[in-house]
PDB file of C-alpha atoms in Angstrom:
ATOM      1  CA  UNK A  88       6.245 -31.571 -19.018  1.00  0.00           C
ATOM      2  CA  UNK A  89       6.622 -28.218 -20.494  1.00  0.00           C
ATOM      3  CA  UNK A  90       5.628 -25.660 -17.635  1.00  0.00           C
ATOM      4  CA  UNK A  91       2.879 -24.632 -19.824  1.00  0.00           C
ATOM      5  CA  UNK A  92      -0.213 -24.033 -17.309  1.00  0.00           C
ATOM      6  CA  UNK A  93      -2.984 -25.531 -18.923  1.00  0.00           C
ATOM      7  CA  UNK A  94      -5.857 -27.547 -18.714  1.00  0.00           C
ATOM      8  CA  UNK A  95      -4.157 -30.863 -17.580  1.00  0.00           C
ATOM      9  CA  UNK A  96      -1.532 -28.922 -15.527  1.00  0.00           C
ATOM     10  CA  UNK A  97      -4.788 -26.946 -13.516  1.00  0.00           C
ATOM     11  CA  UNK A  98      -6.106 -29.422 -11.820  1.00  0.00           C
ATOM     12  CA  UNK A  99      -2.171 -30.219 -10.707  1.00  0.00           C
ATOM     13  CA  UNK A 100      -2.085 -26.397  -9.438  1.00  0.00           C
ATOM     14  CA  UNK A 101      -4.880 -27.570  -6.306  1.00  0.00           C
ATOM     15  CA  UNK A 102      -2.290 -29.770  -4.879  1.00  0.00           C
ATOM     16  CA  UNK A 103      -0.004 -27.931  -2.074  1.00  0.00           C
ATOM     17  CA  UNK A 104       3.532 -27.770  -2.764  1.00  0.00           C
ATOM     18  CA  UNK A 105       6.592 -26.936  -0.570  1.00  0.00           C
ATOM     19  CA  UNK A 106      10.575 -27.335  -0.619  1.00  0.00           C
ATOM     20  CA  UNK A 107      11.666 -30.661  -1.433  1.00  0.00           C
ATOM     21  CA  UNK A 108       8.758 -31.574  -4.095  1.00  0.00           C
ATOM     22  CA  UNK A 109       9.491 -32.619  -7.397  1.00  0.00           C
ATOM     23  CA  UNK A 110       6.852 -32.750 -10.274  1.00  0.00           C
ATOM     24  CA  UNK A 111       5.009 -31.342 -12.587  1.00  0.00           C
ATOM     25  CA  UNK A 112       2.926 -28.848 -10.091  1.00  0.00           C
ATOM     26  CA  UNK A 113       6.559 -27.082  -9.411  1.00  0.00           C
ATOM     27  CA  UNK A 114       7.368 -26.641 -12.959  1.00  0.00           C
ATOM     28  CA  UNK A 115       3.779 -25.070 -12.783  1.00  0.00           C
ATOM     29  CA  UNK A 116       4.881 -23.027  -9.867  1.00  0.00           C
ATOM     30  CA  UNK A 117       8.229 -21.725 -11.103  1.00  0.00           C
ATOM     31  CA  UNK A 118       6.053 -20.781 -14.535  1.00  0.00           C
ATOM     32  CA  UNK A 119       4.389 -18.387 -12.844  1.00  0.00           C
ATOM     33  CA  UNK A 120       6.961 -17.148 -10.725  1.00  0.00           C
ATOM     34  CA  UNK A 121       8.859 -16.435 -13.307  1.00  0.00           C
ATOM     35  CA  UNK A 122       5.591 -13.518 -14.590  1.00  0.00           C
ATOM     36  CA  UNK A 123       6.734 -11.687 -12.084  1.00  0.00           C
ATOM     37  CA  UNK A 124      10.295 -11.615 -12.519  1.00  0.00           C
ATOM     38  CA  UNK A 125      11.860 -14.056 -10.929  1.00  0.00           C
ATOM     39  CA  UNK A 126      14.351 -15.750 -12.805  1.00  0.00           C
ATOM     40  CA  UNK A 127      14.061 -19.703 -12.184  1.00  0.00           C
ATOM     41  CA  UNK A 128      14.540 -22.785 -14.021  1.00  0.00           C
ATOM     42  CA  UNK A 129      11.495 -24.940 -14.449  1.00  0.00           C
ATOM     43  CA  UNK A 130      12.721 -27.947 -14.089  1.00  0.00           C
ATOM     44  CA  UNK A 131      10.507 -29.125 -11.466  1.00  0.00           C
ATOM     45  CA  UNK A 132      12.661 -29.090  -8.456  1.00  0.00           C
ATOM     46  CA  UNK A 133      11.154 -27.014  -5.258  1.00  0.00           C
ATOM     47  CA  UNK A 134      14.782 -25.909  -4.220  1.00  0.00           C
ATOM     48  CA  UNK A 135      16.070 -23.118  -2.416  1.00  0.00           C
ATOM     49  CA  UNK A 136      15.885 -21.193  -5.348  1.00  0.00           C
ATOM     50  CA  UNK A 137      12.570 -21.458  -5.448  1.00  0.00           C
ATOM     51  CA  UNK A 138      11.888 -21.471  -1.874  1.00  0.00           C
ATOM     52  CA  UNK A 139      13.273 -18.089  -1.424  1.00  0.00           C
ATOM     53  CA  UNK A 140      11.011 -16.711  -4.724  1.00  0.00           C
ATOM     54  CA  UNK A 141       7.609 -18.320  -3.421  1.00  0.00           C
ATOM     55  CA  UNK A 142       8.429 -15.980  -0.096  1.00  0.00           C
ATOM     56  CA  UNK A 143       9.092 -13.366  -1.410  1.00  0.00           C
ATOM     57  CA  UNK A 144       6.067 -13.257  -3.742  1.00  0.00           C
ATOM     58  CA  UNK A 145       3.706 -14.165  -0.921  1.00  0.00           C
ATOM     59  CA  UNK A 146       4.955 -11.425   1.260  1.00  0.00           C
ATOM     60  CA  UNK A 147       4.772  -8.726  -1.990  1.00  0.00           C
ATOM     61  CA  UNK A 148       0.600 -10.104  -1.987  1.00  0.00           C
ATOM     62  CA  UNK A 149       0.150 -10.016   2.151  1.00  0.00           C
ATOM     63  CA  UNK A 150      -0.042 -13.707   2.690  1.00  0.00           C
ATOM     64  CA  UNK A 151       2.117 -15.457   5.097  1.00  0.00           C
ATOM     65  CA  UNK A 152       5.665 -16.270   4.023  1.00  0.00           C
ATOM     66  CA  UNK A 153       5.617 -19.654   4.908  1.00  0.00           C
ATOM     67  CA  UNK A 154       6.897 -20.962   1.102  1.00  0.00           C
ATOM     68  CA  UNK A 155       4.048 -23.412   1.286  1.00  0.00           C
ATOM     69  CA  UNK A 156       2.009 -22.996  -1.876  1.00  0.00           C
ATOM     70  CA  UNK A 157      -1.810 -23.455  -1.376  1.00  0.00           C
ATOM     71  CA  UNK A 158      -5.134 -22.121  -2.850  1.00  0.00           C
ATOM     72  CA  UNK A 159      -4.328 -18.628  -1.599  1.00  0.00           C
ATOM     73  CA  UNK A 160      -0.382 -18.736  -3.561  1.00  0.00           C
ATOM     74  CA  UNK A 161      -1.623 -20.308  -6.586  1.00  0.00           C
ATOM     75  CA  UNK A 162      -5.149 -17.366  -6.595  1.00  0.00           C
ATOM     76  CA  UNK A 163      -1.766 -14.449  -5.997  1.00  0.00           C
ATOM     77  CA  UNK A 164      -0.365 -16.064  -8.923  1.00  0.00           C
ATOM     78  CA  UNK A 165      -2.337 -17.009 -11.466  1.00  0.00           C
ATOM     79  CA  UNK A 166      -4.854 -13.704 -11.063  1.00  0.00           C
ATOM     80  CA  UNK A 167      -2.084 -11.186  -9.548  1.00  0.00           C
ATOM     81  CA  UNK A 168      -3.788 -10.417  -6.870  1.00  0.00           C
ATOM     82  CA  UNK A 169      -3.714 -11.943  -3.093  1.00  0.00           C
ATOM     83  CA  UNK A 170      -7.514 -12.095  -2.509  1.00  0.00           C
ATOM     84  CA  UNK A 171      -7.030 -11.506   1.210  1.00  0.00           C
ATOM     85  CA  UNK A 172      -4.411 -12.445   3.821  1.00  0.00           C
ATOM     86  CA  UNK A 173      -5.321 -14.219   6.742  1.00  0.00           C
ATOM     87  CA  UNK A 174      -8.761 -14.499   5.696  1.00  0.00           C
ATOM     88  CA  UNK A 175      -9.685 -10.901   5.724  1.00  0.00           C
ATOM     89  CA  UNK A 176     -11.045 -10.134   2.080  1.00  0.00           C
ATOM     90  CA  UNK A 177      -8.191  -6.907   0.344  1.00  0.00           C
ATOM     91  CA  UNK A 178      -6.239  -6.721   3.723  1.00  0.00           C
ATOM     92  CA  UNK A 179      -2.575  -7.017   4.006  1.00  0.00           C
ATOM     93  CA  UNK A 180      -0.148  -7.787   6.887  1.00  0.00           C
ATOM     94  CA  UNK A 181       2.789  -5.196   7.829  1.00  0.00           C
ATOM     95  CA  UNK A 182       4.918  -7.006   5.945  1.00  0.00           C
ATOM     96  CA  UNK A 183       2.923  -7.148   2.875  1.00  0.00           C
ATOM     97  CA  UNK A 184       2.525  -3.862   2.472  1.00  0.00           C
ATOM     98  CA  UNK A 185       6.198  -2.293   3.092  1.00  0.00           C
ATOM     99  CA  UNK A 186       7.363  -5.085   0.882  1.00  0.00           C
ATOM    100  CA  UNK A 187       4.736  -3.090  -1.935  1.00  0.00           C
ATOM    101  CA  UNK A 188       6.084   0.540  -0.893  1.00  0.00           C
ATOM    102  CA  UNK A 189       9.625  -0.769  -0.965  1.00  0.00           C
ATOM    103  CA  UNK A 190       9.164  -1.947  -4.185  1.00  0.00           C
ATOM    104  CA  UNK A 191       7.830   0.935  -5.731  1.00  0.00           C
ATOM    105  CA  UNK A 192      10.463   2.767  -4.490  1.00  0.00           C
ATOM    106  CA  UNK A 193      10.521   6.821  -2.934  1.00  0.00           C
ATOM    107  CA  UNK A 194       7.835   5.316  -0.165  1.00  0.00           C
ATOM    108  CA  UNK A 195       8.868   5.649   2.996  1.00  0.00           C
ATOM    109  CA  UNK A 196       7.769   5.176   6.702  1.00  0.00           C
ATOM    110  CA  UNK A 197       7.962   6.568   9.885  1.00  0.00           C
ATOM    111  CA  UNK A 198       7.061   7.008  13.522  1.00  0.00           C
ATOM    112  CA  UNK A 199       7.336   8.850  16.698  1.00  0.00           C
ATOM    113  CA  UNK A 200       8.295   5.239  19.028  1.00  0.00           C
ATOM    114  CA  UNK A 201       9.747   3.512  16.015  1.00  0.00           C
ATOM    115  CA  UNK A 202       7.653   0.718  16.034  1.00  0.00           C
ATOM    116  CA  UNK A 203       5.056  -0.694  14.053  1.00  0.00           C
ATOM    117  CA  UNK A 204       2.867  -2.640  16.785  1.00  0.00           C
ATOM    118  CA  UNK A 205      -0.396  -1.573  15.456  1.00  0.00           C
ATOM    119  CA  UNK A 206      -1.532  -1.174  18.855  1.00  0.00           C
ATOM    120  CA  UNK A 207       0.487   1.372  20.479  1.00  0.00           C
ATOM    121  CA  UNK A 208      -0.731   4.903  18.843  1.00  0.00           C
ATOM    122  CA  UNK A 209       2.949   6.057  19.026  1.00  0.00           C
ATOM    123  CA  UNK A 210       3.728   3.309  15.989  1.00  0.00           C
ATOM    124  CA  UNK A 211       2.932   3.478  12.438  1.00  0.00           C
ATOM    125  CA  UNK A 212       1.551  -0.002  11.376  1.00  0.00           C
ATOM    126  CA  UNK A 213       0.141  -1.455   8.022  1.00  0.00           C
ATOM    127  CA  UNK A 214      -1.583  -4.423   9.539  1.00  0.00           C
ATOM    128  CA  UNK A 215      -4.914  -4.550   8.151  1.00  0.00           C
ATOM    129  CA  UNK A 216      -4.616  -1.995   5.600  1.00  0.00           C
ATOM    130  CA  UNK A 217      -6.799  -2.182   2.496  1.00  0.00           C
ATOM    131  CA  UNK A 218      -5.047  -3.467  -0.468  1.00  0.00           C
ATOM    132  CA  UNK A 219      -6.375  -0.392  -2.485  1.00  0.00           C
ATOM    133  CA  UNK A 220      -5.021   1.925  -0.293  1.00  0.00           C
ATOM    134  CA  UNK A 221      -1.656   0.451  -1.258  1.00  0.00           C
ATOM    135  CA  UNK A 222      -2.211   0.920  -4.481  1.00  0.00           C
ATOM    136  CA  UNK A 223      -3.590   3.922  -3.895  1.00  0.00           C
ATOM    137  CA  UNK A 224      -0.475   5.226  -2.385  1.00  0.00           C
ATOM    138  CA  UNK A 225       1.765   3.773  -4.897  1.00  0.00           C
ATOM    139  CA  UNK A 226      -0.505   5.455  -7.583  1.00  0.00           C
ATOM    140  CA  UNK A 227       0.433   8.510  -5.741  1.00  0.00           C
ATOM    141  CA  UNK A 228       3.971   8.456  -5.720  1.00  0.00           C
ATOM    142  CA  UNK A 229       3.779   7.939  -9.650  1.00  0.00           C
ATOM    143  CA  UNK A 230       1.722  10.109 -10.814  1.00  0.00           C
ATOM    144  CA  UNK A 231       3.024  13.288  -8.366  1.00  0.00           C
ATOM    145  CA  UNK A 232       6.347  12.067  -8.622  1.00  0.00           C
ATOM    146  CA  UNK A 233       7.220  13.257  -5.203  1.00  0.00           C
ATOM    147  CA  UNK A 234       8.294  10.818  -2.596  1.00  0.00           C
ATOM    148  CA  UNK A 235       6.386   9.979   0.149  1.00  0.00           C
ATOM    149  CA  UNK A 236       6.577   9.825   3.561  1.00  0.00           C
ATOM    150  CA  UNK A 237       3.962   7.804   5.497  1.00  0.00           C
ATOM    151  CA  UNK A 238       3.621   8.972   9.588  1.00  0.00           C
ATOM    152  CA  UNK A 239       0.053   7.099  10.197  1.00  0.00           C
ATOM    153  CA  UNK A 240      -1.399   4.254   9.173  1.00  0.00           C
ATOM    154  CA  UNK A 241      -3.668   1.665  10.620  1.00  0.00           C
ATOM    155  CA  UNK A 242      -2.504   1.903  14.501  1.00  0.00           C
ATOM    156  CA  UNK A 243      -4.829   3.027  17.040  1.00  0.00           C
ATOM    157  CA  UNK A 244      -5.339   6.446  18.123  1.00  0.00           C
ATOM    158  CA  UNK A 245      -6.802   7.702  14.851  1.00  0.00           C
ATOM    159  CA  UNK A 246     -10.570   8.890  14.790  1.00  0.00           C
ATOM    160  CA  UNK A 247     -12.895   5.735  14.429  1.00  0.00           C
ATOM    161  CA  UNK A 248     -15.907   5.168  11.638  1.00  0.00           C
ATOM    162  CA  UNK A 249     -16.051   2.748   8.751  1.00  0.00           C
ATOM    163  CA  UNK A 250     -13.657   5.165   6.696  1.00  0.00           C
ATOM    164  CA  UNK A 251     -10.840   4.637   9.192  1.00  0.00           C
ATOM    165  CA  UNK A 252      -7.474   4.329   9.608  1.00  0.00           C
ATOM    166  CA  UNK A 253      -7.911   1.444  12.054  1.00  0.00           C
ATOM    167  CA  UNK A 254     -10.359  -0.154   9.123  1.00  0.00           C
ATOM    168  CA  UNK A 255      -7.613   0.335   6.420  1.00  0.00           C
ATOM    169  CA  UNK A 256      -8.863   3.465   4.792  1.00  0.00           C
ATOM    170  CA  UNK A 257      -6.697   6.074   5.328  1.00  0.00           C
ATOM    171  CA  UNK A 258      -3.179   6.931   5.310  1.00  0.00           C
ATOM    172  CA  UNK A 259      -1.269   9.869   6.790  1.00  0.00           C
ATOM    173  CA  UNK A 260       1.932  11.617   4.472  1.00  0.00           C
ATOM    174  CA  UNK A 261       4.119  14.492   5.788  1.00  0.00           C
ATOM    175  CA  UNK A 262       3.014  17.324   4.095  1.00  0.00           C
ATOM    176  CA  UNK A 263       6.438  17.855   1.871  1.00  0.00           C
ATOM    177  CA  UNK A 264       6.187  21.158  -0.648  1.00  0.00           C
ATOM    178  CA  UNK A 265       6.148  18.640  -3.355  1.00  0.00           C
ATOM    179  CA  UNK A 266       2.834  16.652  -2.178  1.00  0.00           C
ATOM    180  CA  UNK A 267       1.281  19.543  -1.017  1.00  0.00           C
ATOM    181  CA  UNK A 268       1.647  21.361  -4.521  1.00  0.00           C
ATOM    182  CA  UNK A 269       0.490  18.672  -6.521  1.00  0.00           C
ATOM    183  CA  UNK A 270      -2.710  17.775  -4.537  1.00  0.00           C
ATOM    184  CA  UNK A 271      -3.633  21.404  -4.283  1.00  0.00           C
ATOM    185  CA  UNK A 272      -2.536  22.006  -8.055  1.00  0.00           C
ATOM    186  CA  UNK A 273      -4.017  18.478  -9.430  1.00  0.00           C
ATOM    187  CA  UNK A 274      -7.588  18.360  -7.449  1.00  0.00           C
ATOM    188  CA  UNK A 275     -10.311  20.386  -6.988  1.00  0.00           C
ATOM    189  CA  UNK A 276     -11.369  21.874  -3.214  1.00  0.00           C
ATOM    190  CA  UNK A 277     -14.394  20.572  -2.154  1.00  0.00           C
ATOM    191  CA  UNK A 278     -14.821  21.691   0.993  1.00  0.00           C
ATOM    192  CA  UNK A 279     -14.054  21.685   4.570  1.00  0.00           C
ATOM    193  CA  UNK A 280     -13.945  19.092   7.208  1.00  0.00           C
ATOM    194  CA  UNK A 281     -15.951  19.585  10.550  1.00  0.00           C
ATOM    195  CA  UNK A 282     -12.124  19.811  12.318  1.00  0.00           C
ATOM    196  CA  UNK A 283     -11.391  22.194   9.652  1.00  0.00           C
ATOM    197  CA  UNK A 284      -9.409  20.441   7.580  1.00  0.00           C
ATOM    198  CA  UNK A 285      -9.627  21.830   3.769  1.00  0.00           C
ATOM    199  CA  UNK A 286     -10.859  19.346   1.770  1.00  0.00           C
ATOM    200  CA  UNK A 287      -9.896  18.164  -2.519  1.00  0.00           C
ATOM    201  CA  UNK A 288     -11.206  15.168  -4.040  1.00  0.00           C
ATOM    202  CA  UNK A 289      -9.791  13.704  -7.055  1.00  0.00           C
ATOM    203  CA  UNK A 290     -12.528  11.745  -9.565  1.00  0.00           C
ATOM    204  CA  UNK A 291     -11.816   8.663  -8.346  1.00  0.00           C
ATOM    205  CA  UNK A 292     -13.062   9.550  -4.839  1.00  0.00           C
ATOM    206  CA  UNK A 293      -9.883   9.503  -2.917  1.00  0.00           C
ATOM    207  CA  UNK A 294     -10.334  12.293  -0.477  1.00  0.00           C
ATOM    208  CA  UNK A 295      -7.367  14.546   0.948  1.00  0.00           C
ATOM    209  CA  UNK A 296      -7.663  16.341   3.900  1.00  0.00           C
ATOM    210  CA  UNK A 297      -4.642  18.904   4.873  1.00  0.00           C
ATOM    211  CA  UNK A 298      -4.656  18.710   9.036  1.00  0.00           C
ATOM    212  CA  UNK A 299      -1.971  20.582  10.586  1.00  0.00           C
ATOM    213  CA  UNK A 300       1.014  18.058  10.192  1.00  0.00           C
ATOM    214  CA  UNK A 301       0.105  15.820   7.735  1.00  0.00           C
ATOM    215  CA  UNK A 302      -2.253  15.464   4.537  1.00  0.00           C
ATOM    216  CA  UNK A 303      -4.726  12.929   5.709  1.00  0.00           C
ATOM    217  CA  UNK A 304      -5.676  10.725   2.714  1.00  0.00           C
ATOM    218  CA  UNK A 305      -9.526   8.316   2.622  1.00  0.00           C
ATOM    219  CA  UNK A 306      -8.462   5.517  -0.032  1.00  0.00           C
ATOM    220  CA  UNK A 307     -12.230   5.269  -1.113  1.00  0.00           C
ATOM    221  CA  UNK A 308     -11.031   3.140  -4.169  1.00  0.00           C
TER     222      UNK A 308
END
């Protein structure tokens, strides 16, 4: 039992763990935890410790928090990435997403009923949005180096179609000098939207869109 995941220990990783297990599996499990930082020793025991790790991890990848490790857990941790949360394919929860702008740090949030019920158009929610888009934004607040400061994300009240905010598209940023600059200064203007909005698209296909509040971003990939 050396916490190395190989081939004997995979076919351990399809059984379910939780707190109070013992075994071979949770040396597996706090292996892999440990990739990402945090700090346990394997030595098998599903404690506390490792309790409070396997939540945090599963709310950093938009799965429920529910320190139970199944198929979905083990996928987030041996590939790094959450294939889908709640059974929608890239999607995160609320959670799941602040826990990813909190952690890159200089992302913030914020909205006009300070709320984040994703069905009141007065709250800014993340429910449902795109796992790219994440990314996405977090790849913006790195390579502009300004922070960012979300108003609108997938709530209702935002103009429909398959690029959507309500789909998990787009995201909304307050239009600080330092975002502004940078888009402007960084991407090229391709035109203008049918509401006017002035239009730059960077190569990847990310499209920004400067309304009269906010720069309106389409998280294409």
């Amino acid at each position: 039992m050396d916490g190395i995941v190989g081939a004997d220990t995979w076919s351990k990783l399809i059984v379910t763990v939780r707190k109070g297990d013992n075994g071979s599996g949770v040396k597996a499990l706090q292996t892999q935890l440990n990739r990402y930082g945090a700090g346990l020793a394997v030595d098998g025991d599903f404690g506390d410790g490792t309790d409070g790790k396997v939540k945090s991890f599963q709310t950093s990848k938009g799965l429920d928090a529910d320190g139970i490790v199944g198929p979905d857990t083990w996928r987030a941790l041996v590939t790094g990435t959450s294939g889908g949360s709640g059974g929608n394919s890239g999607l995160l929860t609320h959670s799941g997403a602040t826990s990813i702008f909190t952690s890159a740090g200089g992302i913030t949030w914020v909205s006009s009923g300070n709320c984040s019920n994703r069905n009141s158009a007065t709250c800014t929610s993340f429910d449902g949005l795109r796992r790219a888009s994440a990314d996405g934004t977090v790849t913006l607040r790195r390579a502009s180096g300004c922070a960012l400061t979300i108003t609108g994300g997938t709530e209702t009240g935002h103009a429909g179609g398959t690029y959507s905010h309500w789909n998990g598209y787009k995201i909304d940023f307050s239009p600080t000098a330092c975002l502004s600059n940078y888009i402007t200064g960084t991407f090229p203007q391709t035109g203008t939207r049918s509401d006017g909005a002035v239009l730059y698209t960077a190569p990847s296909g990310n499209i920004y869109a400067r309304e009269k509040d906010h720069w309106d971003v389409t998280f294409m990939n």
